[in-house]
Structures are given as C-alpha cells and as structure tokens.
C-alpha cells in the first residue's frame, strides 16, 4: 500500500514539475513585436471597386427562390390583418422580397419604409411622417373632428416622441385604416440601442400600425424581452433565405480588409474624446486649434501647450497635463515627433479637414 502511495505522489510531482517547466519555457519565449496596425491594408475605395467588379453567380436560381415566396403573401397579409408583426430572417438580402410583398399585397395600405442598415436614423422624423399619414387618412374620411385631436393642432415638429406615440396609439379612425411600417434590418446599427427598440415596440403596438421587418444578426432576438415579443411586436417568424447579395446594405458598412479612411478616423477619434473628461477635451481643442492655425510648425511643444492650458485654467500643474497626454497617446489621438531644433513636439495625426470635423463633433 505504501509503495502504491509513493508511486502516486511521484507521478503527481512529475506532472506538477512538467507543468511549471512548460509555463517557464513559454514565458521566456520572445514575444512578437508585430501589431495589427502594421498590416498594410488596401484603400477602402479600391476594395469597393474590386468587389463591384465581381460577377454575381446563381442569379436565376436566386430570382426563382425569391419568386417562390410569393405563395406565402396571402398568409403574411392575413397575419398582419390579425394584428401580428412579420419578422423575416435567413441568409441573404430580403430587401427586394419585402418590397415586392409591399407593392403586390399591401396596395390598400399606406406604407412607410425605414432603412435600418443606415448608421443614423431620426426616429422622431419617422413618427412625424406616420402621424401626418394618419392625419391625412382621418381628414379624408372625416371621422374625427379637430376637437378630437388636440395635439394635432400643434406643429408635429414641436411634439416629443412620447406625444407622437400617444397620438398614434389614441387616434380614432376607421378599422381598415392602417399604415404598414417596413423596417429593413431592424437589427441595424442605427436601431440597436434599447431605447430605440422599445420605441419601435410601442409603435408596433399602436392600433393602426403594422410592422414588417427583417433581421440578419444572429443575436437580434436579444434586443427584446418577453413583453416586447409577445405583447407589442407580436412577431410571426418566417425563415426566408434568399442568398441574394447584400449590395445596398453592405454599402454602408466599412469593409474589414480596408483601412477606414478619413471618415472612420473622425468617427473613432470622436468616440474616444467623448469618453474623456471635459477638461481633457478642452486640452485637445487647444492643441488642435494650434495645429490648424500653424500648419507649418510641425506640432506644438509641450511647454507651449502647458502655458496655453494654464492661461485657460485647464490644468494646474505639469502632472495634470501629462496625465491627459498619456490618455491621448494611449488612444493614438496625439503623437510625438522630434523638431528640427531637438525639441519634442506634439501633433494630432489627422488631416486638417478631419480635425475640423472632430472639433465640430465635440463642441
């Protein structure tokens, strides 16, 4: 028994020793100095031009597949009339298919389209457009007098989103008076925040509003809770893969294999600066304004920046300024280069136009 215990202890010791020796040899291995930023990526415009020249394949089969979904149009229309929303999912662009459904089966409805694949969407303008459509329908049928619509007497632009949603939910009109809202990519970048999704859910729950939407992101269902799905959107899920290329939708996404160019740099710099303190932003503005007004200087000396920031009461000591500069360097907002007289100068690695855009965004 003792011999067996000794053997087991020796095996465990050997295993432990091998483990730590492997860790030690692994940690002593020389680490690579390569960085992701060292990769020489192709220009975005060149990549887009190259992609546009790729000859599409299986076009006839894709058209046949999309055309085969027409037999479901009556079922989809019935679901809308019963108060459900339609959610289309599956690989491939569903834009052409949904628009064909709208132009073919929804001829008796007013239709409003939201392109969710855009990066910025003004939801209030969408609600104003819907309110105007319903108001026109109400006035045409003369079922609601002006005293029944107190909020509509105010300009729609002056109303809040809450007021507009209340109007869309409370307006009284004929039962067959509907507006169908088509949302291409309800999971798009301009609609992904929880506040917008909750507003869209409340919109879908309005009496005279029906929604047809598409999703492509695998995690799209995580946007909604049980109340959103079953009580407000009331989704009927339809698997309709089209295998059609995302030509329109992809136009608004920067290609992964291309460097972002000036617009992407502006967006990145703006996001980083907005996450910093107002004092840090003000220090950046001082450096940026100096760079714009002295384009031939090649940068601003640290002492000059400190003096300028002291005059504006932005920093109280060199230590405070250095902490801001460290943040800028870590995020690659500011770089250092040696001036001809041997002094280190700070400069922002952005073109003048891009720098002006960044300043306007954070002002």
Tab-separated table of C-alpha atoms in Angstrom, residues 8-315:
chain	number	residue	atom	x	y	z
A	8	UNK	CA	1.178	8.135	-6.987
A	9	UNK	CA	2.933	11.001	-5.200
A	10	UNK	CA	5.907	10.704	-7.551
A	11	UNK	CA	3.601	10.815	-10.604
A	12	UNK	CA	1.856	13.897	-9.261
A	13	UNK	CA	5.193	15.544	-8.572
A	14	UNK	CA	6.413	14.763	-12.105
A	15	UNK	CA	3.179	16.187	-13.563
A	16	UNK	CA	3.451	19.385	-11.494
A	17	UNK	CA	7.108	19.853	-12.389
A	18	UNK	CA	6.446	19.375	-16.101
A	19	UNK	CA	3.598	21.884	-15.905
A	20	UNK	CA	5.713	24.638	-14.321
A	21	UNK	CA	8.652	23.915	-16.625
A	22	UNK	CA	6.349	24.288	-19.618
A	23	UNK	CA	4.996	27.588	-18.234
A	24	UNK	CA	8.508	28.850	-17.617
A	25	UNK	CA	9.715	27.971	-21.113
A	26	UNK	CA	6.603	29.533	-22.611
A	27	UNK	CA	7.016	32.809	-20.745
A	28	UNK	CA	10.701	33.056	-21.662
A	29	UNK	CA	9.919	32.776	-25.369
A	30	UNK	CA	10.460	36.039	-27.215
A	31	UNK	CA	7.201	37.877	-27.863
A	32	UNK	CA	6.365	39.192	-31.284
A	33	UNK	CA	6.602	42.955	-31.765
A	34	UNK	CA	4.134	42.932	-34.653
A	35	UNK	CA	0.980	44.985	-34.217
A	36	UNK	CA	-2.344	44.918	-36.019
A	37	UNK	CA	-1.755	48.490	-37.148
A	38	UNK	CA	1.388	47.345	-39.025
A	39	UNK	CA	-0.741	45.479	-41.569
A	40	UNK	CA	-0.763	47.276	-44.898
A	41	UNK	CA	-4.477	47.277	-45.706
A	42	UNK	CA	-5.876	48.219	-49.079
A	43	UNK	CA	-7.678	51.528	-49.541
A	44	UNK	CA	-11.422	51.264	-48.939
A	45	UNK	CA	-12.357	52.788	-52.301
A	46	UNK	CA	-10.094	50.369	-54.178
A	47	UNK	CA	-11.595	47.421	-52.342
A	48	UNK	CA	-15.157	48.543	-53.083
A	49	UNK	CA	-14.327	48.963	-56.771
A	50	UNK	CA	-12.813	45.474	-56.848
A	51	UNK	CA	-15.893	43.999	-55.148
A	52	UNK	CA	-18.217	45.746	-57.603
A	53	UNK	CA	-16.442	44.006	-60.494
A	54	UNK	CA	-17.072	40.520	-59.126
A	55	UNK	CA	-19.535	38.774	-61.397
A	56	UNK	CA	-22.629	37.630	-59.466
A	57	UNK	CA	-23.444	33.930	-59.552
A	58	UNK	CA	-26.651	31.888	-59.491
A	59	UNK	CA	-28.803	34.916	-60.300
A	60	UNK	CA	-31.543	32.855	-61.961
A	61	UNK	CA	-31.726	30.456	-59.026
A	62	UNK	CA	-31.910	33.377	-56.558
A	63	UNK	CA	-34.733	35.007	-58.530
A	64	UNK	CA	-36.591	31.701	-58.675
A	65	UNK	CA	-36.199	31.247	-54.912
A	66	UNK	CA	-37.438	34.776	-54.149
A	67	UNK	CA	-40.349	34.301	-56.551
A	68	UNK	CA	-41.302	31.065	-54.748
A	69	UNK	CA	-42.084	33.046	-51.591
A	70	UNK	CA	-44.951	34.821	-53.384
A	71	UNK	CA	-47.238	31.925	-52.489
A	72	UNK	CA	-46.903	32.999	-48.828
A	73	UNK	CA	-48.125	36.555	-49.482
A	74	UNK	CA	-51.791	35.785	-48.607
A	75	UNK	CA	-50.690	34.151	-45.346
A	76	UNK	CA	-48.491	37.112	-44.454
A	77	UNK	CA	-51.277	39.569	-45.241
A	78	UNK	CA	-53.701	37.608	-43.045
A	79	UNK	CA	-51.193	37.691	-40.170
A	80	UNK	CA	-50.921	41.474	-40.477
A	81	UNK	CA	-54.705	41.887	-40.501
A	82	UNK	CA	-54.912	39.741	-37.363
A	83	UNK	CA	-52.595	42.146	-35.553
A	84	UNK	CA	-49.292	40.262	-35.809
A	85	UNK	CA	-45.956	41.604	-36.992
A	86	UNK	CA	-43.864	39.832	-39.626
A	87	UNK	CA	-40.193	39.143	-38.916
A	88	UNK	CA	-38.199	37.787	-41.849
A	89	UNK	CA	-34.912	36.008	-41.203
A	90	UNK	CA	-32.497	33.844	-43.178
A	91	UNK	CA	-29.292	34.251	-45.148
A	92	UNK	CA	-29.338	36.811	-47.959
A	93	UNK	CA	-30.771	40.264	-48.540
A	94	UNK	CA	-34.525	40.328	-48.005
A	95	UNK	CA	-34.954	43.924	-49.162
A	96	UNK	CA	-36.215	43.186	-52.683
A	97	UNK	CA	-38.548	40.418	-51.465
A	98	UNK	CA	-40.179	42.560	-48.763
A	99	UNK	CA	-40.614	45.498	-51.122
A	100	UNK	CA	-42.195	43.184	-53.685
A	101	UNK	CA	-44.598	41.966	-50.982
A	102	UNK	CA	-45.465	45.576	-50.134
A	103	UNK	CA	-46.069	46.619	-53.738
A	104	UNK	CA	-48.075	43.460	-54.503
A	105	UNK	CA	-50.098	42.662	-51.376
A	106	UNK	CA	-50.237	45.936	-49.454
A	107	UNK	CA	-51.767	48.115	-52.155
A	108	UNK	CA	-54.675	49.083	-49.861
A	109	UNK	CA	-52.295	50.282	-47.128
A	110	UNK	CA	-50.097	53.313	-46.736
A	111	UNK	CA	-46.504	52.109	-46.472
A	112	UNK	CA	-43.534	53.786	-44.787
A	113	UNK	CA	-40.021	52.327	-45.156
A	114	UNK	CA	-37.237	52.571	-42.561
A	115	UNK	CA	-33.762	51.611	-43.799
A	116	UNK	CA	-32.298	50.239	-40.585
A	117	UNK	CA	-28.949	49.497	-42.217
A	118	UNK	CA	-28.146	53.225	-42.171
A	119	UNK	CA	-25.862	54.304	-39.343
A	120	UNK	CA	-28.059	57.195	-38.218
A	121	UNK	CA	-31.857	57.222	-38.198
A	122	UNK	CA	-34.006	60.050	-36.868
A	123	UNK	CA	-36.804	58.160	-35.142
A	124	UNK	CA	-38.741	61.334	-34.375
A	125	UNK	CA	-38.948	62.190	-38.081
A	126	UNK	CA	-40.271	58.677	-38.726
A	127	UNK	CA	-43.015	59.185	-36.128
A	128	UNK	CA	-43.870	62.612	-37.557
A	129	UNK	CA	-44.239	61.093	-41.038
A	130	UNK	CA	-46.529	58.362	-39.648
A	131	UNK	CA	-48.627	60.939	-37.785
A	132	UNK	CA	-49.012	63.004	-40.973
A	133	UNK	CA	-50.126	59.929	-42.922
A	134	UNK	CA	-52.753	59.034	-40.324
A	135	UNK	CA	-53.922	62.640	-40.087
A	136	UNK	CA	-54.433	62.726	-43.862
A	137	UNK	CA	-56.431	59.497	-43.705
A	138	UNK	CA	-58.528	60.833	-40.830
A	139	UNK	CA	-59.282	64.100	-42.624
A	140	UNK	CA	-60.123	62.280	-45.865
A	141	UNK	CA	-62.673	60.031	-44.167
A	142	UNK	CA	-63.884	62.859	-41.883
A	143	UNK	CA	-64.348	60.501	-38.998
A	144	UNK	CA	-62.505	62.648	-36.452
A	145	UNK	CA	-63.191	66.324	-35.797
A	146	UNK	CA	-60.436	68.783	-34.967
A	147	UNK	CA	-61.511	68.963	-31.303
A	148	UNK	CA	-60.901	65.207	-31.025
A	149	UNK	CA	-57.262	65.752	-31.978
A	150	UNK	CA	-55.980	68.422	-29.594
A	151	UNK	CA	-52.331	67.560	-30.083
A	152	UNK	CA	-52.527	67.679	-33.861
A	153	UNK	CA	-53.296	71.399	-33.678
A	154	UNK	CA	-49.716	71.922	-32.550
A	155	UNK	CA	-46.978	71.586	-35.162
A	156	UNK	CA	-45.880	67.953	-35.188
A	157	UNK	CA	-42.235	69.014	-35.130
A	158	UNK	CA	-42.721	70.625	-31.719
A	159	UNK	CA	-44.098	67.455	-30.130
A	160	UNK	CA	-41.984	64.989	-28.207
A	161	UNK	CA	-41.579	61.332	-29.138
A	162	UNK	CA	-43.866	60.441	-26.230
A	163	UNK	CA	-46.592	62.780	-27.551
A	164	UNK	CA	-46.280	61.384	-31.069
A	165	UNK	CA	-46.530	57.786	-29.851
A	166	UNK	CA	-49.565	58.703	-27.740
A	167	UNK	CA	-51.235	60.298	-30.745
A	168	UNK	CA	-50.534	57.269	-32.960
A	169	UNK	CA	-51.959	54.992	-30.283
A	170	UNK	CA	-55.038	57.062	-29.428
A	171	UNK	CA	-56.185	58.410	-32.791
A	172	UNK	CA	-59.666	57.196	-33.667
A	173	UNK	CA	-60.387	56.301	-37.260
A	174	UNK	CA	-61.895	53.534	-39.341
A	175	UNK	CA	-60.842	49.955	-38.597
A	176	UNK	CA	-59.483	49.454	-42.125
A	177	UNK	CA	-57.206	52.473	-41.793
A	178	UNK	CA	-53.671	51.110	-41.408
A	179	UNK	CA	-50.114	52.205	-42.031
A	180	UNK	CA	-47.590	49.437	-42.637
A	181	UNK	CA	-44.074	50.194	-41.426
A	182	UNK	CA	-41.378	48.241	-43.258
A	183	UNK	CA	-38.078	48.082	-41.387
A	184	UNK	CA	-35.157	46.723	-43.373
A	185	UNK	CA	-32.682	45.395	-40.770
A	186	UNK	CA	-34.418	46.211	-37.514
A	187	UNK	CA	-31.122	44.998	-36.018
A	188	UNK	CA	-29.139	47.620	-37.955
A	189	UNK	CA	-26.547	49.948	-36.361
A	190	UNK	CA	-28.917	52.910	-36.182
A	191	UNK	CA	-31.582	50.957	-34.287
A	192	UNK	CA	-29.614	48.698	-31.939
A	193	UNK	CA	-29.890	50.647	-28.685
A	194	UNK	CA	-32.514	49.508	-26.196
A	195	UNK	CA	-34.311	52.869	-26.119
A	196	UNK	CA	-34.949	52.824	-29.876
A	197	UNK	CA	-36.067	49.186	-29.787
A	198	UNK	CA	-38.544	49.996	-27.006
A	199	UNK	CA	-39.927	52.915	-29.038
A	200	UNK	CA	-40.311	50.635	-32.069
A	201	UNK	CA	-42.091	48.042	-29.911
A	202	UNK	CA	-44.516	50.684	-28.664
A	203	UNK	CA	-45.039	51.824	-32.243
A	204	UNK	CA	-45.836	48.261	-33.324
A	205	UNK	CA	-48.425	48.032	-30.532
A	206	UNK	CA	-50.365	51.041	-31.869
A	207	UNK	CA	-53.821	50.151	-33.162
A	208	UNK	CA	-53.432	51.361	-36.730
A	209	UNK	CA	-49.781	50.400	-37.239
A	210	UNK	CA	-48.491	47.071	-38.534
A	211	UNK	CA	-44.811	46.159	-38.897
A	212	UNK	CA	-42.865	44.044	-41.379
A	213	UNK	CA	-39.175	43.742	-40.504
A	214	UNK	CA	-36.065	41.771	-41.386
A	215	UNK	CA	-33.122	40.672	-39.235
A	216	UNK	CA	-29.682	39.354	-40.101
A	217	UNK	CA	-27.672	39.478	-36.876
A	218	UNK	CA	-27.516	36.154	-35.035
A	219	UNK	CA	-28.093	37.890	-31.691
A	220	UNK	CA	-31.015	40.043	-32.844
A	221	UNK	CA	-33.584	38.298	-30.555
A	222	UNK	CA	-31.587	39.514	-27.537
A	223	UNK	CA	-32.830	43.045	-28.254
A	224	UNK	CA	-36.289	42.202	-26.931
A	225	UNK	CA	-37.774	40.880	-23.738
A	226	UNK	CA	-40.885	38.701	-23.441
A	227	UNK	CA	-43.186	41.727	-23.285
A	228	UNK	CA	-41.708	43.229	-26.470
A	229	UNK	CA	-42.004	39.998	-28.441
A	230	UNK	CA	-45.412	38.641	-27.363
A	231	UNK	CA	-47.382	41.768	-26.410
A	232	UNK	CA	-46.037	44.601	-28.576
A	233	UNK	CA	-44.357	43.314	-31.741
A	234	UNK	CA	-46.303	40.023	-31.673
A	235	UNK	CA	-43.843	38.547	-34.150
A	236	UNK	CA	-44.634	35.815	-36.617
A	237	UNK	CA	-41.208	34.472	-37.585
A	238	UNK	CA	-40.650	33.436	-41.211
A	239	UNK	CA	-37.494	31.718	-42.434
A	240	UNK	CA	-36.990	33.122	-45.929
A	241	UNK	CA	-33.352	32.722	-47.035
A	242	UNK	CA	-32.797	34.405	-50.391
A	243	UNK	CA	-28.999	34.059	-50.793
A	244	UNK	CA	-29.136	37.433	-52.550
A	245	UNK	CA	-26.046	39.637	-52.042
A	246	UNK	CA	-26.289	42.474	-49.534
A	247	UNK	CA	-25.490	45.081	-52.181
A	248	UNK	CA	-27.405	48.021	-50.729
A	249	UNK	CA	-26.992	47.092	-47.075
A	250	UNK	CA	-23.251	46.445	-47.456
A	251	UNK	CA	-22.643	49.882	-48.942
A	252	UNK	CA	-22.946	51.435	-45.505
A	253	UNK	CA	-20.525	49.091	-43.732
A	254	UNK	CA	-16.751	49.658	-43.959
A	255	UNK	CA	-15.009	46.573	-45.399
A	256	UNK	CA	-12.999	44.608	-42.828
A	257	UNK	CA	-9.969	44.301	-45.118
A	258	UNK	CA	-9.712	48.032	-45.805
A	259	UNK	CA	-8.430	50.858	-43.678
A	260	UNK	CA	-11.270	53.137	-42.705
A	261	UNK	CA	-10.015	56.339	-44.305
A	262	UNK	CA	-10.707	59.850	-43.018
A	263	UNK	CA	-14.369	59.318	-42.127
A	264	UNK	CA	-13.638	56.288	-39.968
A	265	UNK	CA	-10.733	58.120	-38.277
A	266	UNK	CA	-13.023	61.037	-37.458
A	267	UNK	CA	-15.638	58.716	-36.011
A	268	UNK	CA	-13.091	56.812	-33.915
A	269	UNK	CA	-11.450	59.970	-32.583
A	270	UNK	CA	-14.835	61.491	-31.730
A	271	UNK	CA	-15.963	58.405	-29.817
A	272	UNK	CA	-12.717	58.317	-27.813
A	273	UNK	CA	-12.815	62.046	-26.997
A	274	UNK	CA	-16.456	61.897	-25.911
A	275	UNK	CA	-15.484	59.216	-23.404
A	276	UNK	CA	-12.890	61.533	-21.798
A	277	UNK	CA	-13.481	64.318	-19.272
A	278	UNK	CA	-14.488	67.825	-20.445
A	279	UNK	CA	-11.080	69.102	-19.265
A	280	UNK	CA	-9.271	66.530	-21.418
A	281	UNK	CA	-11.417	67.513	-24.398
A	282	UNK	CA	-10.540	71.176	-23.841
A	283	UNK	CA	-6.815	70.385	-23.748
A	284	UNK	CA	-7.210	68.501	-27.026
A	285	UNK	CA	-9.013	71.522	-28.523
A	286	UNK	CA	-6.110	73.811	-27.588
A	287	UNK	CA	-3.651	71.532	-29.364
A	288	UNK	CA	-5.979	71.069	-32.360
A	289	UNK	CA	-6.601	74.797	-32.800
A	290	UNK	CA	-2.865	75.487	-32.661
A	291	UNK	CA	-2.241	72.791	-35.272
A	292	UNK	CA	-4.898	74.244	-37.586
A	293	UNK	CA	-3.641	77.827	-37.214
A	294	UNK	CA	0.051	76.856	-37.556
A	295	UNK	CA	0.057	74.049	-40.153
A	296	UNK	CA	3.746	74.519	-40.979
A	297	UNK	CA	5.071	74.305	-37.398
A	298	UNK	CA	5.034	70.518	-37.347
A	299	UNK	CA	3.460	70.396	-33.910
A	300	UNK	CA	3.305	72.168	-30.549
A	301	UNK	CA	5.977	71.987	-27.893
A	302	UNK	CA	4.860	70.554	-24.553
A	303	UNK	CA	5.868	73.722	-22.678
A	304	UNK	CA	3.825	75.875	-25.053
A	305	UNK	CA	0.817	73.613	-24.627
A	306	UNK	CA	1.212	73.777	-20.840
A	307	UNK	CA	1.350	77.578	-20.905
A	308	UNK	CA	-1.722	77.800	-23.143
A	309	UNK	CA	-3.677	75.389	-20.931
A	310	UNK	CA	-2.663	77.337	-17.796
A	311	UNK	CA	-3.970	80.539	-19.378
A	312	UNK	CA	-7.336	78.840	-19.988
A	313	UNK	CA	-7.338	77.386	-16.410
A	314	UNK	CA	-7.465	73.843	-17.810
A	315	UNK	CA	-4.528	72.423	-15.842
